[in-house]
CSV table of C-alpha atoms and ligand atoms in Angstrom, one decimal:
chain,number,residue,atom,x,y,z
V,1,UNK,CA,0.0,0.0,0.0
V,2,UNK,CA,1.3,3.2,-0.8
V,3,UNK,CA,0.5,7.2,1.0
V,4,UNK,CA,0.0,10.1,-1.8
V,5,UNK,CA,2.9,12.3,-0.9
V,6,UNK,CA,0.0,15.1,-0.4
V,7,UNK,CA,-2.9,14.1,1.6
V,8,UNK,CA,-2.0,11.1,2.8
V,9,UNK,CA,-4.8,9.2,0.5
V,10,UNK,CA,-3.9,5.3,-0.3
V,11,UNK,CA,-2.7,5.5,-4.0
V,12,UNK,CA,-1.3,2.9,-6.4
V,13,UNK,CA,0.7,3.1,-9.9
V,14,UNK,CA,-2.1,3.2,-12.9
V,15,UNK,CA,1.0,2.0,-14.7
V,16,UNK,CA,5.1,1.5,-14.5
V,17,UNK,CA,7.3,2.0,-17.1
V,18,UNK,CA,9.7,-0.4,-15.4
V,19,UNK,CA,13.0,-0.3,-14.2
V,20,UNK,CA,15.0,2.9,-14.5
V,21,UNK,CA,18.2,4.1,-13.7
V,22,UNK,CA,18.9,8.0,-12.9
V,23,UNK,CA,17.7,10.0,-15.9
V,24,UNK,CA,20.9,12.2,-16.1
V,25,UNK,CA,23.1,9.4,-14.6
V,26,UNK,CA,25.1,9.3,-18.1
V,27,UNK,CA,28.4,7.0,-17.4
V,28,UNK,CA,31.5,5.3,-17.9
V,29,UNK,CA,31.8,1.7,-19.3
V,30,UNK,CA,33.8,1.2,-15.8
V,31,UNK,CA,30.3,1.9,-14.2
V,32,UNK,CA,27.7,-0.2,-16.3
V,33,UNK,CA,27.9,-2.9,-13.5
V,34,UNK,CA,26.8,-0.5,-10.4
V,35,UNK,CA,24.5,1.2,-12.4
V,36,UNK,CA,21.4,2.2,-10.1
V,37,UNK,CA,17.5,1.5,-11.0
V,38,UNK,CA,14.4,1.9,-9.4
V,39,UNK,CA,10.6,1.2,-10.7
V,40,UNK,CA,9.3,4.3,-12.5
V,41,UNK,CA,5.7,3.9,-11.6
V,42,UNK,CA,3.1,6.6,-11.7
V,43,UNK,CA,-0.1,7.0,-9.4
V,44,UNK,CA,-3.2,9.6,-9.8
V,45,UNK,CA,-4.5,10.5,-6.6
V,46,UNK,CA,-8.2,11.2,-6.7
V,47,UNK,CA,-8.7,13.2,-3.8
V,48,UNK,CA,-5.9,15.7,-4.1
V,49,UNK,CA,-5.7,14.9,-7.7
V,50,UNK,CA,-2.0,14.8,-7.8
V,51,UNK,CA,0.1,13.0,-10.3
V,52,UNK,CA,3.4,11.2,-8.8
V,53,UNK,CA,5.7,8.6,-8.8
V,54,UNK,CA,5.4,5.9,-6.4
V,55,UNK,CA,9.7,5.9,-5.6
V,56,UNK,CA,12.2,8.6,-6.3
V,57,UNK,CA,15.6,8.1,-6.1
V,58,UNK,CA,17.4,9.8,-3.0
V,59,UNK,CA,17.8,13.6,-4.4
V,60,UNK,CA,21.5,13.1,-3.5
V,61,UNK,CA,21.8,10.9,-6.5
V,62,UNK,CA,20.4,13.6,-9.0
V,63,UNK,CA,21.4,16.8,-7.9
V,64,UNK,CA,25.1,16.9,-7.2
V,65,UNK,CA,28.7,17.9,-8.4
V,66,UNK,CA,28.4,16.1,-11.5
V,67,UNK,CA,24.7,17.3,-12.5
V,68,UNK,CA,24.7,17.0,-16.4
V,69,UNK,CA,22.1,19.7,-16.9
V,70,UNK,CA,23.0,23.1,-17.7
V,71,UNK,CA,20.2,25.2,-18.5
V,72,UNK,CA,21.8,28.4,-20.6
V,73,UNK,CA,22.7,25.4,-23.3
V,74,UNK,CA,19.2,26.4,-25.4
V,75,UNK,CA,19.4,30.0,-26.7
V,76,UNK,CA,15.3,29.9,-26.6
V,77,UNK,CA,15.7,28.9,-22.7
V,78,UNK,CA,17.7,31.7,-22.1
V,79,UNK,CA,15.5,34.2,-24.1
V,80,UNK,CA,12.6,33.2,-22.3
V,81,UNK,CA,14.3,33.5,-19.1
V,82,UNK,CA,15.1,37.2,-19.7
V,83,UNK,CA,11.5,37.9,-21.0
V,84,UNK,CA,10.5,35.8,-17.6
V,85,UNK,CA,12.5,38.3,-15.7
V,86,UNK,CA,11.0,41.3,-17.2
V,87,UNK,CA,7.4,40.2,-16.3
V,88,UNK,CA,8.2,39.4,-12.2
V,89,UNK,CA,9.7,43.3,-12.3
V,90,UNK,CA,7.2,44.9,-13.7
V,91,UNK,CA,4.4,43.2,-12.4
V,92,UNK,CA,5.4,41.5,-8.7
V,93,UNK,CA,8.1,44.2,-7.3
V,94,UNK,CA,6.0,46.6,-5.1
V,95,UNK,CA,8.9,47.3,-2.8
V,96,UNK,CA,11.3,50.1,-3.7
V,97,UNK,CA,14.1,47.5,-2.7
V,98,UNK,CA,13.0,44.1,-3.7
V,99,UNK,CA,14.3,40.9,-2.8
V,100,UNK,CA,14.1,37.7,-5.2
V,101,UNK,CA,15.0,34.3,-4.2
V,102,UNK,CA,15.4,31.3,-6.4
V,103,UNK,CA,14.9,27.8,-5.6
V,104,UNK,CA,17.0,25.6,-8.2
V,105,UNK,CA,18.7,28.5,-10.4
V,106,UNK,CA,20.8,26.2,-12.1
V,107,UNK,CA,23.7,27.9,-14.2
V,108,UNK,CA,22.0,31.6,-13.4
V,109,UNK,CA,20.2,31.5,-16.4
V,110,UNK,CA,16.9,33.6,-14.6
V,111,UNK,CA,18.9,35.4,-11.8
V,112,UNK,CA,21.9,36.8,-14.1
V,113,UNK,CA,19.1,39.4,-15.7
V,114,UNK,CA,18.5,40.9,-12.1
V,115,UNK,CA,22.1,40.4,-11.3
V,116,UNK,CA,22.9,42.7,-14.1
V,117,UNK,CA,20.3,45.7,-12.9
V,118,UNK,CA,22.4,45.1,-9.3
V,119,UNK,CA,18.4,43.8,-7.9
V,120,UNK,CA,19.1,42.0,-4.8
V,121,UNK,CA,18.6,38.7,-5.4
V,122,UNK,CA,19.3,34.6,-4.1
V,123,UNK,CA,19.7,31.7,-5.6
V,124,UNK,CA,19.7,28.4,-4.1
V,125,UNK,CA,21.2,25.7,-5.9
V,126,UNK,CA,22.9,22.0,-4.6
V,127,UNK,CA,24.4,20.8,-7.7
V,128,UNK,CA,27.6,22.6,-7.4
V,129,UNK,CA,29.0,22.1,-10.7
V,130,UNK,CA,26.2,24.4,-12.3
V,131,UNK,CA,26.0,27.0,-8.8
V,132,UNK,CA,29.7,27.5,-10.1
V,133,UNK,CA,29.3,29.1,-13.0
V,134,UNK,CA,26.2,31.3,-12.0
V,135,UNK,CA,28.5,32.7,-9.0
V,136,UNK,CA,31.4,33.4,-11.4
V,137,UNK,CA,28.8,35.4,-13.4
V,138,UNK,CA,28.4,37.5,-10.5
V,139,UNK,CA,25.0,35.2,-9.1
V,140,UNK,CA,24.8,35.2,-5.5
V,141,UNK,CA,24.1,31.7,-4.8
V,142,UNK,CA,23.8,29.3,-2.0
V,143,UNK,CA,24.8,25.8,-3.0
V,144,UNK,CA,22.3,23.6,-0.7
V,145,UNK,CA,19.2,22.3,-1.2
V,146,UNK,CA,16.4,24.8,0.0
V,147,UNK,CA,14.1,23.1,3.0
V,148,UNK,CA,12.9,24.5,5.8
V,149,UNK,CA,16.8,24.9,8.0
V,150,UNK,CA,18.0,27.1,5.0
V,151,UNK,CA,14.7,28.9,5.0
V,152,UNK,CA,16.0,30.2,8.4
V,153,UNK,CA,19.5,30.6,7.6
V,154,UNK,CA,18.1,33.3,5.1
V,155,UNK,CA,15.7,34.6,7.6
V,156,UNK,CA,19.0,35.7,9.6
V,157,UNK,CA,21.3,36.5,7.2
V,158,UNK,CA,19.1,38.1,4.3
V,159,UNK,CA,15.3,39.2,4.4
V,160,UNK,CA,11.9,38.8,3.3
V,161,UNK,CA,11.3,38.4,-0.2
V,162,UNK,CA,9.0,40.0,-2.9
V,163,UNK,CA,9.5,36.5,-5.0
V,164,UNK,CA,10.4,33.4,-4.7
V,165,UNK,CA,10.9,31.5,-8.0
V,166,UNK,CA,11.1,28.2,-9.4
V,167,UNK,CA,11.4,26.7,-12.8
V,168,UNK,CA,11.8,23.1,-13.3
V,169,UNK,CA,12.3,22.4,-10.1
V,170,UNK,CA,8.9,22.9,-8.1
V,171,UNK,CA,7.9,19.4,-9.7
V,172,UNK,CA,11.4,17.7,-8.3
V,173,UNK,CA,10.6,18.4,-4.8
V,174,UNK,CA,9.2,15.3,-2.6
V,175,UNK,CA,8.2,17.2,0.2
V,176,UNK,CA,5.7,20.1,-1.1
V,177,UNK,CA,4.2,20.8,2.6
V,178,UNK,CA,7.9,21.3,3.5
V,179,UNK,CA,7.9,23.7,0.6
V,180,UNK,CA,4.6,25.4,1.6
V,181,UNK,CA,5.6,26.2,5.1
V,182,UNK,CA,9.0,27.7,3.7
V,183,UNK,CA,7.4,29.9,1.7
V,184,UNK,CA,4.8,31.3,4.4
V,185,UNK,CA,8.2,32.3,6.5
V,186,UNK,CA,10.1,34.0,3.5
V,187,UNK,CA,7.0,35.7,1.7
V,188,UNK,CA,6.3,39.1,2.5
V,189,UNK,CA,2.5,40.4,3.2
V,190,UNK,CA,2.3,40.8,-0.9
V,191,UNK,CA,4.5,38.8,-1.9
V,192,UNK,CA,4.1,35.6,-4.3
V,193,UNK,CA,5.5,32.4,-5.2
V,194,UNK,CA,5.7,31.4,-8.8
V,195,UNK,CA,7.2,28.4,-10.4
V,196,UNK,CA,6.8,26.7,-14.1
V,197,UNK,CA,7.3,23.2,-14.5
V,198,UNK,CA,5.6,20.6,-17.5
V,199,UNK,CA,1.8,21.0,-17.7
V,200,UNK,CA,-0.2,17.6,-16.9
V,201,UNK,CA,-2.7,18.2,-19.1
V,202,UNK,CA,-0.2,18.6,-22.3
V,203,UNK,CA,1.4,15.6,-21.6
V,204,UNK,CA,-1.6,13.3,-21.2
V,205,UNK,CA,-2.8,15.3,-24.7
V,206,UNK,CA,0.3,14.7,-26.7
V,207,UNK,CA,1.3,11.5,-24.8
V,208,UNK,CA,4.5,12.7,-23.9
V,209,UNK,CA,5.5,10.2,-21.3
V,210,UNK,CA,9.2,11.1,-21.4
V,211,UNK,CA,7.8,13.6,-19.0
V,212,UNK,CA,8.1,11.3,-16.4
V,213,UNK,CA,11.5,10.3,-15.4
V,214,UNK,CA,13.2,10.1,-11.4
V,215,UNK,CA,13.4,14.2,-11.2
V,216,UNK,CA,10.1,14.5,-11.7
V,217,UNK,CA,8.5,13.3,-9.0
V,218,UNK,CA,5.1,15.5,-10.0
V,219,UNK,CA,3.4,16.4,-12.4
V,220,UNK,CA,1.2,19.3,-11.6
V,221,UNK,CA,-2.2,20.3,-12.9
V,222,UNK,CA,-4.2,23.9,-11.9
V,223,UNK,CA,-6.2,21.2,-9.4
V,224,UNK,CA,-3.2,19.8,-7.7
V,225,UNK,CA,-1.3,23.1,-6.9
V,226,UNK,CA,-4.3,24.7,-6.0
V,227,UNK,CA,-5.0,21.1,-3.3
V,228,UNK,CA,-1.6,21.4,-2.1
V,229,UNK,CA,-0.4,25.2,-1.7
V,230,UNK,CA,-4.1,25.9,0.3
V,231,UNK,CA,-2.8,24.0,3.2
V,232,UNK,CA,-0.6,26.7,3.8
V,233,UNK,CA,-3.0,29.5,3.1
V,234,UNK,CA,-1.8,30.2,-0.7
V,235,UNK,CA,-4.0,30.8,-3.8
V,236,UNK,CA,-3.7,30.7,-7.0
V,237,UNK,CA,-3.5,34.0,-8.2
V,238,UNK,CA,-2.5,33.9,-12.0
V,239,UNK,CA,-2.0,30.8,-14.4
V,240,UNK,CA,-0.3,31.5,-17.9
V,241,UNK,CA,0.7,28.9,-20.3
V,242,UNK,CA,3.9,28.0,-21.6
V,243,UNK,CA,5.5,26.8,-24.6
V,244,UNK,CA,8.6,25.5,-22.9
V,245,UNK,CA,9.7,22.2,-22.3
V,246,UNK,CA,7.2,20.4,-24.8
V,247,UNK,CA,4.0,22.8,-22.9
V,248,UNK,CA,4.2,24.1,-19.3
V,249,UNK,CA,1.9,26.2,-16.7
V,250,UNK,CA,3.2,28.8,-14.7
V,251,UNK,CA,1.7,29.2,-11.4
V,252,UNK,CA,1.3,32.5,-9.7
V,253,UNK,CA,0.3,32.3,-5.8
V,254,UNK,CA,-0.5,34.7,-3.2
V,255,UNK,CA,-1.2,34.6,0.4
V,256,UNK,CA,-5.1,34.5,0.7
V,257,UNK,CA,-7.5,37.7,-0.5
V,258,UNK,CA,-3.9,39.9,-0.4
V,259,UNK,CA,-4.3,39.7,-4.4
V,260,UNK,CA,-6.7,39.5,-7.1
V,261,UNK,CA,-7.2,36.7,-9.1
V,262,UNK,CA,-7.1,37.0,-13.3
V,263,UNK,CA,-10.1,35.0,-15.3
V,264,UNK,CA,-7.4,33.1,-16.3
V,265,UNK,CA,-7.4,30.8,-12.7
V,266,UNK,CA,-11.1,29.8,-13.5
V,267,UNK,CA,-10.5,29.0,-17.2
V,268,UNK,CA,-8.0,26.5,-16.7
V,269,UNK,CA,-9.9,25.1,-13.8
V,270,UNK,CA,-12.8,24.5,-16.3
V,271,UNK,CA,-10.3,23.4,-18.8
V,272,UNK,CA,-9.1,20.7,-16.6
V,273,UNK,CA,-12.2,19.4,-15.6
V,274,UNK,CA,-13.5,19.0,-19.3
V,275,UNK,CA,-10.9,17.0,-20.3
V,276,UNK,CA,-11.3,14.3,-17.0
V,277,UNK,CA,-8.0,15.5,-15.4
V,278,UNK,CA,-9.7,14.8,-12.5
V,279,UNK,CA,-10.6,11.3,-13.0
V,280,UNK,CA,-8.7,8.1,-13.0
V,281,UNK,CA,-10.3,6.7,-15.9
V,282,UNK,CA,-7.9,9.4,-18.1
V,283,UNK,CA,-4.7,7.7,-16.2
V,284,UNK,CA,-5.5,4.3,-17.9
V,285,UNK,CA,-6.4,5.9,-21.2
V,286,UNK,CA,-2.9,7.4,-20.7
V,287,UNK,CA,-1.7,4.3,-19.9
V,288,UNK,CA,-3.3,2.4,-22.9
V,289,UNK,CA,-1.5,5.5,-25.3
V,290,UNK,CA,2.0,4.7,-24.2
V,291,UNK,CA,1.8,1.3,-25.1
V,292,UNK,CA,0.5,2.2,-28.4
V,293,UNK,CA,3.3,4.9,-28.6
V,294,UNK,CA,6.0,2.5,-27.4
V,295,UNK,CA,4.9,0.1,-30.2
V,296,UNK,CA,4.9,2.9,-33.1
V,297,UNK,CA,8.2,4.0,-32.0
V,298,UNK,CA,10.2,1.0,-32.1
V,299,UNK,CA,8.3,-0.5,-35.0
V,300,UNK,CA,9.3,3.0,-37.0
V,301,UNK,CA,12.8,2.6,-36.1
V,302,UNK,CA,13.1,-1.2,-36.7
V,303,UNK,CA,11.5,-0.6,-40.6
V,304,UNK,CA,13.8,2.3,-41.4
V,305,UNK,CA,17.2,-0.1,-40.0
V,306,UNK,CA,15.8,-2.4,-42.5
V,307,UNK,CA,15.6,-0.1,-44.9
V,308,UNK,CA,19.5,-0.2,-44.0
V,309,UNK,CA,19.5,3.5,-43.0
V,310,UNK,CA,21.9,5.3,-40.4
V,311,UNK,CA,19.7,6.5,-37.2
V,312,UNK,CA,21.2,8.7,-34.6
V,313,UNK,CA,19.9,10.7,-31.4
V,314,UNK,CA,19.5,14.3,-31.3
V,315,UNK,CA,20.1,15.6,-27.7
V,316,UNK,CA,20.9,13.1,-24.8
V,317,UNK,CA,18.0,14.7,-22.5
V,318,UNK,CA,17.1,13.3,-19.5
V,319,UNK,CA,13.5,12.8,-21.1
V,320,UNK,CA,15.4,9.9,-23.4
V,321,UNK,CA,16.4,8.1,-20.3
V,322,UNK,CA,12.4,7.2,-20.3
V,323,UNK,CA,11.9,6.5,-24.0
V,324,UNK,CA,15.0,4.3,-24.4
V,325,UNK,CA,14.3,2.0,-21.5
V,326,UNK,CA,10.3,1.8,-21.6
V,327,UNK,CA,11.0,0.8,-25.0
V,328,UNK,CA,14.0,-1.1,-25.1
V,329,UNK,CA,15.9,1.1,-27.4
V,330,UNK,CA,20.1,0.4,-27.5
V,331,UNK,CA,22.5,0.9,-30.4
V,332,UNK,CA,21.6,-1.5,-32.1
V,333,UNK,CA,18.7,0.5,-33.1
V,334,UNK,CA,20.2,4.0,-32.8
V,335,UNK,CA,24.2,4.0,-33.0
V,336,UNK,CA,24.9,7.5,-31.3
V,337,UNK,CA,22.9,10.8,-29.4
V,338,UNK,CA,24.9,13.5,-30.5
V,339,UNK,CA,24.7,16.5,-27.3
V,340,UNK,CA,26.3,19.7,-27.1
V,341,UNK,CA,26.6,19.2,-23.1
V,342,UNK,CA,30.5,18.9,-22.5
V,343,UNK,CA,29.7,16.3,-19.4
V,344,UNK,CA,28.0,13.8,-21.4
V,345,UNK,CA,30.1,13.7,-24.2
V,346,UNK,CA,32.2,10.7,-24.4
V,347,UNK,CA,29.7,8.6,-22.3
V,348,UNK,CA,26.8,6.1,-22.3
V,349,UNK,CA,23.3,7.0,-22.3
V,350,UNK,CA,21.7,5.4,-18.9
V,351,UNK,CA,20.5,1.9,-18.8
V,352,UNK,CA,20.9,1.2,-22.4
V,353,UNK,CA,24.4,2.5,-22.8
V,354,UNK,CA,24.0,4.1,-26.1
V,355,UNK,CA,27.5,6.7,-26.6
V,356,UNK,CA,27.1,10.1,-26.5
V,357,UNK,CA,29.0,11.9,-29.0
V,358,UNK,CA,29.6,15.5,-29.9
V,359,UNK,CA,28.1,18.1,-32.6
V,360,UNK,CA,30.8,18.1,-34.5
V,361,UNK,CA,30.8,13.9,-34.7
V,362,UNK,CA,27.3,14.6,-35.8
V,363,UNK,CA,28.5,16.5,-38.1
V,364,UNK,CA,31.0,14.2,-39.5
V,365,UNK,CA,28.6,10.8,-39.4
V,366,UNK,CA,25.0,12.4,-40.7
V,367,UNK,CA,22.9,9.8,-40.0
V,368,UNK,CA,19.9,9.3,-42.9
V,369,UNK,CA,17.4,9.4,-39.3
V,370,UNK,CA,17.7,11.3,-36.8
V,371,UNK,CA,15.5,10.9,-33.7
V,372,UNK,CA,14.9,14.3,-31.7
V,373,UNK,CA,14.8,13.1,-28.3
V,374,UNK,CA,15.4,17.2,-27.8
V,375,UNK,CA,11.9,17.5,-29.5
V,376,UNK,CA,11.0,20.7,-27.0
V,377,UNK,CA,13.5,22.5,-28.7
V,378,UNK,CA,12.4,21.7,-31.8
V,379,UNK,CA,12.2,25.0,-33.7
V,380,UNK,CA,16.0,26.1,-32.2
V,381,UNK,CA,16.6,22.6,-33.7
V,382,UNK,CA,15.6,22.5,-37.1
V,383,UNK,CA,16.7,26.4,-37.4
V,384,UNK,CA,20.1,25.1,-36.9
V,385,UNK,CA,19.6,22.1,-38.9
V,386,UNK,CA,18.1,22.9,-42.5
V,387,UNK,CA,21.5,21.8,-44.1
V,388,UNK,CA,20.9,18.1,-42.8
V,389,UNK,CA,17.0,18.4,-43.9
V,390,UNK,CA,18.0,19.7,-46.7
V,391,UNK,CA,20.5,17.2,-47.8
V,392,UNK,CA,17.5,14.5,-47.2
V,393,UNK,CA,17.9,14.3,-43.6
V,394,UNK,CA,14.6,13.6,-41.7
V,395,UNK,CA,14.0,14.3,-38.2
V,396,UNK,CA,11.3,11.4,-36.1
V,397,UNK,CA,10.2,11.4,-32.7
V,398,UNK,CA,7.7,9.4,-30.8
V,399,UNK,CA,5.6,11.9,-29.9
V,400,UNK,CA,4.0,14.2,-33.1
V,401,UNK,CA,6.4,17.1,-34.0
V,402,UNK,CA,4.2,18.8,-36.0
V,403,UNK,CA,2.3,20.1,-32.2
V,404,UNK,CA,5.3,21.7,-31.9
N,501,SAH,N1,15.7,26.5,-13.1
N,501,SAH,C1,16.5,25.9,-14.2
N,501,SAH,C2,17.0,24.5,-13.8
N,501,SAH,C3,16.1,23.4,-13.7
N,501,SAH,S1,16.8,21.9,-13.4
N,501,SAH,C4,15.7,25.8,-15.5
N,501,SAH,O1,14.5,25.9,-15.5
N,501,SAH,O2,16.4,25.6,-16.5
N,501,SAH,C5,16.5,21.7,-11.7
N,501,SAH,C6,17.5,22.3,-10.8
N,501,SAH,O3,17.0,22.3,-9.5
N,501,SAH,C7,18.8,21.6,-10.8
N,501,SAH,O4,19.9,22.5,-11.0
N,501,SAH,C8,18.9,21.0,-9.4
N,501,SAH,O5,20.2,20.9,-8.9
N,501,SAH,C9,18.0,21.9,-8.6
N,501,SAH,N2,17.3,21.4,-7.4
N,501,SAH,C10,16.8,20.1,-7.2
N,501,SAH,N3,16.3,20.0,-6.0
N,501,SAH,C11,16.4,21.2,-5.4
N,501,SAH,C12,16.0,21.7,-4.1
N,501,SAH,N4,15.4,20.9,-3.2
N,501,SAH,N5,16.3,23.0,-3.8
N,501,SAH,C13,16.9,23.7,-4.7
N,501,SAH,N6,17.3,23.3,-5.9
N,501,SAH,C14,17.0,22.1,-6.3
N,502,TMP,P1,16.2,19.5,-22.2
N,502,TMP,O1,15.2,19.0,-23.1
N,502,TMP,O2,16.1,18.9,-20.8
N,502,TMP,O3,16.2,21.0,-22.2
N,502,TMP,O4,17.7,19.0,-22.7
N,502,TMP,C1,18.1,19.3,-23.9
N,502,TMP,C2,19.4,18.6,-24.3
N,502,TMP,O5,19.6,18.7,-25.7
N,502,TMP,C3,20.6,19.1,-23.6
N,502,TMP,O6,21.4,18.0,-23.1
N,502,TMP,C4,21.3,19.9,-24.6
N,502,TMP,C5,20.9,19.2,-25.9
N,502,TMP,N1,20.8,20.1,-27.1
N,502,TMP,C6,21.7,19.8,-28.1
N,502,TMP,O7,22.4,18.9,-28.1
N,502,TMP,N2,21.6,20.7,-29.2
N,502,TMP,C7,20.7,21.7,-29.2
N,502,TMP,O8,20.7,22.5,-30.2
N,502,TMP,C8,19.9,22.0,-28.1
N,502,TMP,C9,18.9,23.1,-28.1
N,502,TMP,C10,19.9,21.1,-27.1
N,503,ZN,ZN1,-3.5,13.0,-2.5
């Protein structure tokens, strides 16, 4: 029997996608044999209607000195970060001095634009690796995971905050309640909490399981912030949809009647509940549309190796971890993922040990197929690619790229 990490409610998996190993883990030969998995199995809880995994690996394992994901590595990431930034300044700082705190600010990427305007700012950020470069761009950082003893440590040592922020990261964190209460402490009377992470209700549409993988222990829907964030006397204020990472919400949320709430809040309420996010019958539809996806996929790719033709990855992301293990994709099937990402290069794609290689080897071994595993990035991608579509090149995924 398993507890919903919310409200307490018995929940089991609708579905697993079997055993995984860590999502960004790329290795070593040397480290094949101590490779670590755990069962990636997803469960709908129909009282707080939160979507979440059953296990996560210890965050220890994910987040670290060694953390493979940098986020200034997409152009479009870092343009919408700077357009992100823009829109808390002009529409969250009431202070004359503001303060903005980030939970999980990575390589800088959304801090470095108030950084640059001297706004005081924090960023808190365990994997080391990336915290390093955002403080040698002049990010003040903390390199610890945020949870309620830090929350204090910046009580003493800092202030109150206009802001705190979170991308991509909300959705990694087991302990949301933890979350909650730390934001009660560090919010001022106005002030609001907004985070982005992958929208539920895009990935049940476009059936893009990759979604799920060991960092993202949630999945979050208008319903499920709203169930868990009202324990701890926040509301959502302001929902706006995103185009990012394959379709994401962000969530704005204020203490209780200290801000007014846009139209938008109700229409994506509405919009939930018309397509059954709510219900568990729409987990096992799901469920039903990733075996059908799992079958297209590696039917598509065995007919074109037939067909004798060169396939390649494009972009190792940690998304692939899930689509090459659910479907039992190795290189025999796909012979390299090319990835601009310095720390993968010259290693093995996680659990089926596919190489990474560079660009540039890419470059110099065009494969006739290329499968975008990076398919969120899709129009940065095929910008930069119209010489290899051009010369015949085609680009596949398993979820439908022209949504995209
Ligand atoms: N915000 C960036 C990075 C997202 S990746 C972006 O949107 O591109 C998630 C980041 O959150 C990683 O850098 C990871 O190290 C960090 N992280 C994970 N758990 C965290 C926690 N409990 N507190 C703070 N940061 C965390
Ligand atoms: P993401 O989907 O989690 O953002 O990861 C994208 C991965 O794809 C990351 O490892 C970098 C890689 N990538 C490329 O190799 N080439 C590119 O042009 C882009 C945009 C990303
Ligand atoms: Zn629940």
């Amino acid at each position: 029997m398993n507890e919903c990490r919310i409200c307490k409610n018995t929940i089991e998996p609708f579905m697993t996608f079997g055993k995984m190993p860590i999502a960004n883990g790329f290795l070593k030969d040397n480290e094949f044999k101590n490779e670590y998995f755990y069962d990636l199995s997803p469960a709908f809880c129909s009282k707080c209607f939160s979507f979440q995994l059953i296990n996560q690996p210890d965050p220890k394992m994910m987040f670290h000195e060694n953390y493979a994901f940098f986020s200034k590595t997409s152009k479009f990431m870092q343009t919408h970060f700077k357009q992100f930034a823009d829109w808390i300044e002009q529409n969250y700082f009431n202070d004359k001095n503001p303060f903005i705190i980030e939970i999980g600010s990575n390589d800088g990427i959304l801090l470095e634009n108030f950084a640059k305007k001297n706004i005081d700012h924090l960023g808190i950020e365990p994997s080391s690796n990336v915290a390093e470069n955002a403080l040698k761009n002049g990010v003040n950082t903390i390199t610890k995971f945020f949870n309620e003893s830090l929350t204090s440590d910046i009580l003493e040592n800092y202030r109150k905050a206009d802001c705190i922020v979170a991308a991509n990261v909300m959705c990694h964190i087991p302990d949301l309640n933890e979350i909650g209460k730390c934001a009660n402490s560090l919010l001022k009377e106005k002030g609001v909490l907004i985070f982005e992470d992958p929208y539920l209700l895009d990935m049940l549409q476009r059936v893009s399981y990759d979604q799920i993988y060991d960092e993202h222990v949630f999945m979050f829907s208008a319903h499920s912030v709203n169930n868990i964030f009202k324990e701890h006397n926040l509301e959502i204020i302001e929902l706006i949809h995103q185009k990012t990472h394959g379709g994401s919400m962000r969530y704005v949320l204020g203490r209780k009647n200290q801000r007014q709430k846009t139209n938008n809040v109700n229409y994506f309420f509405e919009k939930e509940k018309e397509f059954g996010l709510d219900k568990f019958e729409t987990y096992i539809k799901f469920k039903n549309d990733c075996e059908i996806s799992k079958k297209n996929f590696v039917q598509s790719l065995k007919n074109y190796r037939d067909k004798g033709k060169k396939i390649a990855g494009y972009g190792a992301t940690s998304k692939s971890t899930t689509v090459l293990n659910y479907c039992e994709v190795d290189s025999n099937l796909i012979e390299y993922i090319s990835d601009t990402t310095p720390i993968k290069q010259n290693k093995f794609s996680p659990g089926m040990h596919i190489p990474i290689k560079t660009y540039d080897f890419f470059l110099e071994n065009i494969p006739d197929i290329a499968v975008l595993f990076a398919w969120n990035h899709k129009n940065e991608i095929i910008n930069k690619e119209k010489n290899f579509v051009n010369k015949g090149g085609k680009f596949i995924s398993h979820v439908n790229l022209n949504n995209y």
